[in-house]
Amino acid sequence: MKRYIAQCVVFFLIIGCKIQDNNILESPPMVITNDATEISLKNVKLNGEVINEGTSGTNDRGFVYSEKNTNPSVSDFRIQSGFGKGEYSILLYNLNEDTKYYVRAYATNSIGTSYGEI
């Protein structure tokens, strides 16, 4: 009987460790928003970088922005810029003068979407 109980305990420890390991491994990408460059009255170059793709490959990346939402997400204006790890940039044209825009980089994989700093 003691042997059976010991086997059950070992079995549940192994199962528990696998579940914990899977939770640790499953993660969204890590993305950073780099400084904007080439800023003029109506144009700007946005720069971002996927520094880690997380559990699965990054299948979407780009920038989100809003004039009103101080915490923009993919529900706001979204500009896609490919997929995968590494640096990426987008040129925005014909912006409104004297308007404040809230911008941040984003990246998505099968686990979820992550955002860089605003």
mmCIF file of the C-alpha atoms, coordinates in Angstrom:
data_MODEL
# 
_entry.id   MODEL 
# 
loop_
_atom_site.group_PDB 
_atom_site.id 
_atom_site.type_symbol 
_atom_site.label_atom_id 
_atom_site.label_alt_id 
_atom_site.label_comp_id 
_atom_site.label_asym_id 
_atom_site.label_entity_id 
_atom_site.label_seq_id 
_atom_site.pdbx_PDB_ins_code 
_atom_site.Cartn_x 
_atom_site.Cartn_y 
_atom_site.Cartn_z 
_atom_site.occupancy 
_atom_site.B_iso_or_equiv 
_atom_site.pdbx_formal_charge 
_atom_site.auth_seq_id 
_atom_site.auth_comp_id 
_atom_site.auth_asym_id 
_atom_site.auth_atom_id 
_atom_site.pdbx_PDB_model_num 
ATOM 1   C CA . MET A 1 1   ? 0.000  0.000  0.000   1.00 0.00 ? 1   MET A CA 1 
ATOM 2   C CA . LYS A 1 2   ? 2.833  2.417  0.857   1.00 0.00 ? 2   LYS A CA 1 
ATOM 3   C CA . ARG A 1 3   ? 4.401  1.691  -2.523  1.00 0.00 ? 3   ARG A CA 1 
ATOM 4   C CA . TYR A 1 4   ? 1.117  2.522  -4.286  1.00 0.00 ? 4   TYR A CA 1 
ATOM 5   C CA . ILE A 1 5   ? 0.796  5.816  -2.394  1.00 0.00 ? 5   ILE A CA 1 
ATOM 6   C CA . ALA A 1 6   ? 4.423  6.699  -3.179  1.00 0.00 ? 6   ALA A CA 1 
ATOM 7   C CA . GLN A 1 7   ? 3.803  5.985  -6.877  1.00 0.00 ? 7   GLN A CA 1 
ATOM 8   C CA . CYS A 1 8   ? 0.710  8.194  -6.836  1.00 0.00 ? 8   CYS A CA 1 
ATOM 9   C CA . VAL A 1 9   ? 2.609  11.040 -5.177  1.00 0.00 ? 9   VAL A CA 1 
ATOM 10  C CA . VAL A 1 10  ? 5.428  10.804 -7.740  1.00 0.00 ? 10  VAL A CA 1 
ATOM 11  C CA . PHE A 1 11  ? 2.888  10.679 -10.582 1.00 0.00 ? 11  PHE A CA 1 
ATOM 12  C CA . PHE A 1 12  ? 1.098  13.819 -9.387  1.00 0.00 ? 12  PHE A CA 1 
ATOM 13  C CA . LEU A 1 13  ? 4.392  15.639 -8.840  1.00 0.00 ? 13  LEU A CA 1 
ATOM 14  C CA . ILE A 1 14  ? 5.434  14.869 -12.408 1.00 0.00 ? 14  ILE A CA 1 
ATOM 15  C CA . ILE A 1 15  ? 2.065  15.966 -13.809 1.00 0.00 ? 15  ILE A CA 1 
ATOM 16  C CA . GLY A 1 16  ? 2.161  19.137 -11.701 1.00 0.00 ? 16  GLY A CA 1 
ATOM 17  C CA . CYS A 1 17  ? 5.661  19.972 -12.886 1.00 0.00 ? 17  CYS A CA 1 
ATOM 18  C CA . LYS A 1 18  ? 4.689  19.570 -16.529 1.00 0.00 ? 18  LYS A CA 1 
ATOM 19  C CA . ILE A 1 19  ? 1.743  21.897 -16.099 1.00 0.00 ? 19  ILE A CA 1 
ATOM 20  C CA . GLN A 1 20  ? 3.943  24.422 -14.323 1.00 0.00 ? 20  GLN A CA 1 
ATOM 21  C CA . ASP A 1 21  ? 6.628  24.122 -17.016 1.00 0.00 ? 21  ASP A CA 1 
ATOM 22  C CA . ASN A 1 22  ? 4.033  24.695 -19.743 1.00 0.00 ? 22  ASN A CA 1 
ATOM 23  C CA . ASN A 1 23  ? 2.748  27.803 -17.973 1.00 0.00 ? 23  ASN A CA 1 
ATOM 24  C CA . ILE A 1 24  ? 6.275  29.161 -17.734 1.00 0.00 ? 24  ILE A CA 1 
ATOM 25  C CA . LEU A 1 25  ? 6.950  28.441 -21.397 1.00 0.00 ? 25  LEU A CA 1 
ATOM 26  C CA . GLU A 1 26  ? 3.716  29.929 -22.701 1.00 0.00 ? 26  GLU A CA 1 
ATOM 27  C CA . SER A 1 27  ? 4.311  33.629 -23.075 1.00 0.00 ? 27  SER A CA 1 
ATOM 28  C CA . PRO A 1 28  ? 3.472  36.501 -25.403 1.00 0.00 ? 28  PRO A CA 1 
ATOM 29  C CA . PRO A 1 29  ? 6.238  38.370 -27.225 1.00 0.00 ? 29  PRO A CA 1 
ATOM 30  C CA . MET A 1 30  ? 8.329  41.112 -25.630 1.00 0.00 ? 30  MET A CA 1 
ATOM 31  C CA . VAL A 1 31  ? 8.337  44.391 -27.565 1.00 0.00 ? 31  VAL A CA 1 
ATOM 32  C CA . ILE A 1 32  ? 9.831  47.826 -26.995 1.00 0.00 ? 32  ILE A CA 1 
ATOM 33  C CA . THR A 1 33  ? 8.903  51.203 -28.429 1.00 0.00 ? 33  THR A CA 1 
ATOM 34  C CA . ASN A 1 34  ? 12.004 53.075 -29.574 1.00 0.00 ? 34  ASN A CA 1 
ATOM 35  C CA . ASP A 1 35  ? 12.211 56.855 -30.003 1.00 0.00 ? 35  ASP A CA 1 
ATOM 36  C CA . ALA A 1 36  ? 10.433 58.359 -32.993 1.00 0.00 ? 36  ALA A CA 1 
ATOM 37  C CA . THR A 1 37  ? 12.748 59.867 -35.614 1.00 0.00 ? 37  THR A CA 1 
ATOM 38  C CA . GLU A 1 38  ? 12.460 62.018 -38.724 1.00 0.00 ? 38  GLU A CA 1 
ATOM 39  C CA . ILE A 1 39  ? 9.833  64.186 -37.017 1.00 0.00 ? 39  ILE A CA 1 
ATOM 40  C CA . SER A 1 40  ? 8.352  67.029 -39.059 1.00 0.00 ? 40  SER A CA 1 
ATOM 41  C CA . LEU A 1 41  ? 5.087  69.009 -38.935 1.00 0.00 ? 41  LEU A CA 1 
ATOM 42  C CA . LYS A 1 42  ? 3.027  66.239 -40.572 1.00 0.00 ? 42  LYS A CA 1 
ATOM 43  C CA . ASN A 1 43  ? 5.280  63.167 -40.700 1.00 0.00 ? 43  ASN A CA 1 
ATOM 44  C CA . VAL A 1 44  ? 7.112  60.873 -38.295 1.00 0.00 ? 44  VAL A CA 1 
ATOM 45  C CA . LYS A 1 45  ? 9.075  57.642 -38.400 1.00 0.00 ? 45  LYS A CA 1 
ATOM 46  C CA . LEU A 1 46  ? 8.028  55.194 -35.659 1.00 0.00 ? 46  LEU A CA 1 
ATOM 47  C CA . ASN A 1 47  ? 10.542 52.605 -34.458 1.00 0.00 ? 47  ASN A CA 1 
ATOM 48  C CA . GLY A 1 48  ? 10.004 49.419 -32.474 1.00 0.00 ? 48  GLY A CA 1 
ATOM 49  C CA . GLU A 1 49  ? 11.655 46.102 -31.760 1.00 0.00 ? 49  GLU A CA 1 
ATOM 50  C CA . VAL A 1 50  ? 10.494 42.602 -30.889 1.00 0.00 ? 50  VAL A CA 1 
ATOM 51  C CA . ILE A 1 51  ? 13.212 41.461 -28.488 1.00 0.00 ? 51  ILE A CA 1 
ATOM 52  C CA . ASN A 1 52  ? 11.697 38.052 -27.699 1.00 0.00 ? 52  ASN A CA 1 
ATOM 53  C CA . GLU A 1 53  ? 9.008  36.194 -29.645 1.00 0.00 ? 53  GLU A CA 1 
ATOM 54  C CA . GLY A 1 54  ? 7.726  34.334 -26.583 1.00 0.00 ? 54  GLY A CA 1 
ATOM 55  C CA . THR A 1 55  ? 6.442  30.775 -26.858 1.00 0.00 ? 55  THR A CA 1 
ATOM 56  C CA . SER A 1 56  ? 5.557  30.902 -30.527 1.00 0.00 ? 56  SER A CA 1 
ATOM 57  C CA . GLY A 1 57  ? 6.666  33.039 -33.428 1.00 0.00 ? 57  GLY A CA 1 
ATOM 58  C CA . THR A 1 58  ? 5.415  36.604 -33.660 1.00 0.00 ? 58  THR A CA 1 
ATOM 59  C CA . ASN A 1 59  ? 2.715  36.620 -36.331 1.00 0.00 ? 59  ASN A CA 1 
ATOM 60  C CA . ASP A 1 60  ? 1.907  40.338 -36.211 1.00 0.00 ? 60  ASP A CA 1 
ATOM 61  C CA . ARG A 1 61  ? 3.742  43.469 -35.138 1.00 0.00 ? 61  ARG A CA 1 
ATOM 62  C CA . GLY A 1 62  ? 3.475  47.191 -35.668 1.00 0.00 ? 62  GLY A CA 1 
ATOM 63  C CA . PHE A 1 63  ? 2.243  50.312 -33.920 1.00 0.00 ? 63  PHE A CA 1 
ATOM 64  C CA . VAL A 1 64  ? -0.993 51.465 -32.345 1.00 0.00 ? 64  VAL A CA 1 
ATOM 65  C CA . TYR A 1 65  ? -1.870 55.107 -31.868 1.00 0.00 ? 65  TYR A CA 1 
ATOM 66  C CA . SER A 1 66  ? -4.637 57.431 -30.817 1.00 0.00 ? 66  SER A CA 1 
ATOM 67  C CA . GLU A 1 67  ? -5.253 61.143 -30.410 1.00 0.00 ? 67  GLU A CA 1 
ATOM 68  C CA . LYS A 1 68  ? -7.528 60.640 -27.392 1.00 0.00 ? 68  LYS A CA 1 
ATOM 69  C CA . ASN A 1 69  ? -6.794 57.261 -25.811 1.00 0.00 ? 69  ASN A CA 1 
ATOM 70  C CA . THR A 1 70  ? -3.708 57.692 -23.616 1.00 0.00 ? 70  THR A CA 1 
ATOM 71  C CA . ASN A 1 71  ? -3.245 53.907 -23.547 1.00 0.00 ? 71  ASN A CA 1 
ATOM 72  C CA . PRO A 1 72  ? -3.742 52.835 -27.191 1.00 0.00 ? 72  PRO A CA 1 
ATOM 73  C CA . SER A 1 73  ? -4.293 49.191 -28.140 1.00 0.00 ? 73  SER A CA 1 
ATOM 74  C CA . VAL A 1 74  ? -5.075 47.198 -31.277 1.00 0.00 ? 74  VAL A CA 1 
ATOM 75  C CA . SER A 1 75  ? -8.655 48.466 -30.875 1.00 0.00 ? 75  SER A CA 1 
ATOM 76  C CA . ASP A 1 76  ? -7.408 51.954 -31.832 1.00 0.00 ? 76  ASP A CA 1 
ATOM 77  C CA . PHE A 1 77  ? -5.570 52.840 -35.031 1.00 0.00 ? 77  PHE A CA 1 
ATOM 78  C CA . ARG A 1 78  ? -3.190 50.036 -35.934 1.00 0.00 ? 78  ARG A CA 1 
ATOM 79  C CA . ILE A 1 79  ? -0.410 49.946 -38.516 1.00 0.00 ? 79  ILE A CA 1 
ATOM 80  C CA . GLN A 1 80  ? 1.095  46.543 -39.181 1.00 0.00 ? 80  GLN A CA 1 
ATOM 81  C CA . SER A 1 81  ? 4.765  46.030 -39.972 1.00 0.00 ? 81  SER A CA 1 
ATOM 82  C CA . GLY A 1 82  ? 5.337  42.366 -40.744 1.00 0.00 ? 82  GLY A CA 1 
ATOM 83  C CA . PHE A 1 83  ? 6.175  39.649 -38.243 1.00 0.00 ? 83  PHE A CA 1 
ATOM 84  C CA . GLY A 1 84  ? 9.079  38.057 -36.390 1.00 0.00 ? 84  GLY A CA 1 
ATOM 85  C CA . LYS A 1 85  ? 11.870 39.191 -34.099 1.00 0.00 ? 85  LYS A CA 1 
ATOM 86  C CA . GLY A 1 86  ? 13.952 42.315 -34.658 1.00 0.00 ? 86  GLY A CA 1 
ATOM 87  C CA . GLU A 1 87  ? 13.692 46.023 -35.335 1.00 0.00 ? 87  GLU A CA 1 
ATOM 88  C CA . TYR A 1 88  ? 10.969 47.547 -37.492 1.00 0.00 ? 88  TYR A CA 1 
ATOM 89  C CA . SER A 1 89  ? 9.842  51.018 -38.579 1.00 0.00 ? 89  SER A CA 1 
ATOM 90  C CA . ILE A 1 90  ? 6.833  52.731 -40.122 1.00 0.00 ? 90  ILE A CA 1 
ATOM 91  C CA . LEU A 1 91  ? 6.535  56.173 -41.699 1.00 0.00 ? 91  LEU A CA 1 
ATOM 92  C CA . LEU A 1 92  ? 3.342  58.045 -40.836 1.00 0.00 ? 92  LEU A CA 1 
ATOM 93  C CA . TYR A 1 93  ? 2.358  60.805 -43.251 1.00 0.00 ? 93  TYR A CA 1 
ATOM 94  C CA . ASN A 1 94  ? -0.220 63.585 -43.236 1.00 0.00 ? 94  ASN A CA 1 
ATOM 95  C CA . LEU A 1 95  ? -0.645 63.820 -39.479 1.00 0.00 ? 95  LEU A CA 1 
ATOM 96  C CA . ASN A 1 96  ? -2.629 66.695 -38.042 1.00 0.00 ? 96  ASN A CA 1 
ATOM 97  C CA . GLU A 1 97  ? -0.501 69.655 -36.981 1.00 0.00 ? 97  GLU A CA 1 
ATOM 98  C CA . ASP A 1 98  ? -0.584 70.721 -33.329 1.00 0.00 ? 98  ASP A CA 1 
ATOM 99  C CA . THR A 1 99  ? -2.063 67.358 -32.318 1.00 0.00 ? 99  THR A CA 1 
ATOM 100 C CA . LYS A 1 100 ? -0.724 65.078 -29.611 1.00 0.00 ? 100 LYS A CA 1 
ATOM 101 C CA . TYR A 1 101 ? -0.593 61.397 -30.568 1.00 0.00 ? 101 TYR A CA 1 
ATOM 102 C CA . TYR A 1 102 ? -0.202 58.510 -28.124 1.00 0.00 ? 102 TYR A CA 1 
ATOM 103 C CA . VAL A 1 103 ? 1.853  55.781 -29.796 1.00 0.00 ? 103 VAL A CA 1 
ATOM 104 C CA . ARG A 1 104 ? 3.353  52.442 -28.827 1.00 0.00 ? 104 ARG A CA 1 
ATOM 105 C CA . ALA A 1 105 ? 4.720  49.345 -30.503 1.00 0.00 ? 105 ALA A CA 1 
ATOM 106 C CA . TYR A 1 106 ? 2.871  46.031 -30.285 1.00 0.00 ? 106 TYR A CA 1 
ATOM 107 C CA . ALA A 1 107 ? 3.571  42.391 -31.138 1.00 0.00 ? 107 ALA A CA 1 
ATOM 108 C CA . THR A 1 108 ? 1.263  39.370 -31.199 1.00 0.00 ? 108 THR A CA 1 
ATOM 109 C CA . ASN A 1 109 ? 1.775  35.608 -31.122 1.00 0.00 ? 109 ASN A CA 1 
ATOM 110 C CA . SER A 1 110 ? -0.604 32.687 -30.496 1.00 0.00 ? 110 SER A CA 1 
ATOM 111 C CA . ILE A 1 111 ? -0.530 33.391 -26.727 1.00 0.00 ? 111 ILE A CA 1 
ATOM 112 C CA . GLY A 1 112 ? -1.415 37.103 -26.842 1.00 0.00 ? 112 GLY A CA 1 
ATOM 113 C CA . THR A 1 113 ? -0.473 40.686 -27.613 1.00 0.00 ? 113 THR A CA 1 
ATOM 114 C CA . SER A 1 114 ? 2.183  42.739 -25.824 1.00 0.00 ? 114 SER A CA 1 
ATOM 115 C CA . TYR A 1 115 ? 2.862  46.461 -25.944 1.00 0.00 ? 115 TYR A CA 1 
ATOM 116 C CA . GLY A 1 116 ? 5.880  48.680 -25.548 1.00 0.00 ? 116 GLY A CA 1 
ATOM 117 C CA . GLU A 1 117 ? 5.996  51.951 -23.656 1.00 0.00 ? 117 GLU A CA 1 
ATOM 118 C CA . ILE A 1 118 ? 3.775  54.830 -24.816 1.00 0.00 ? 118 ILE A CA 1 
# 
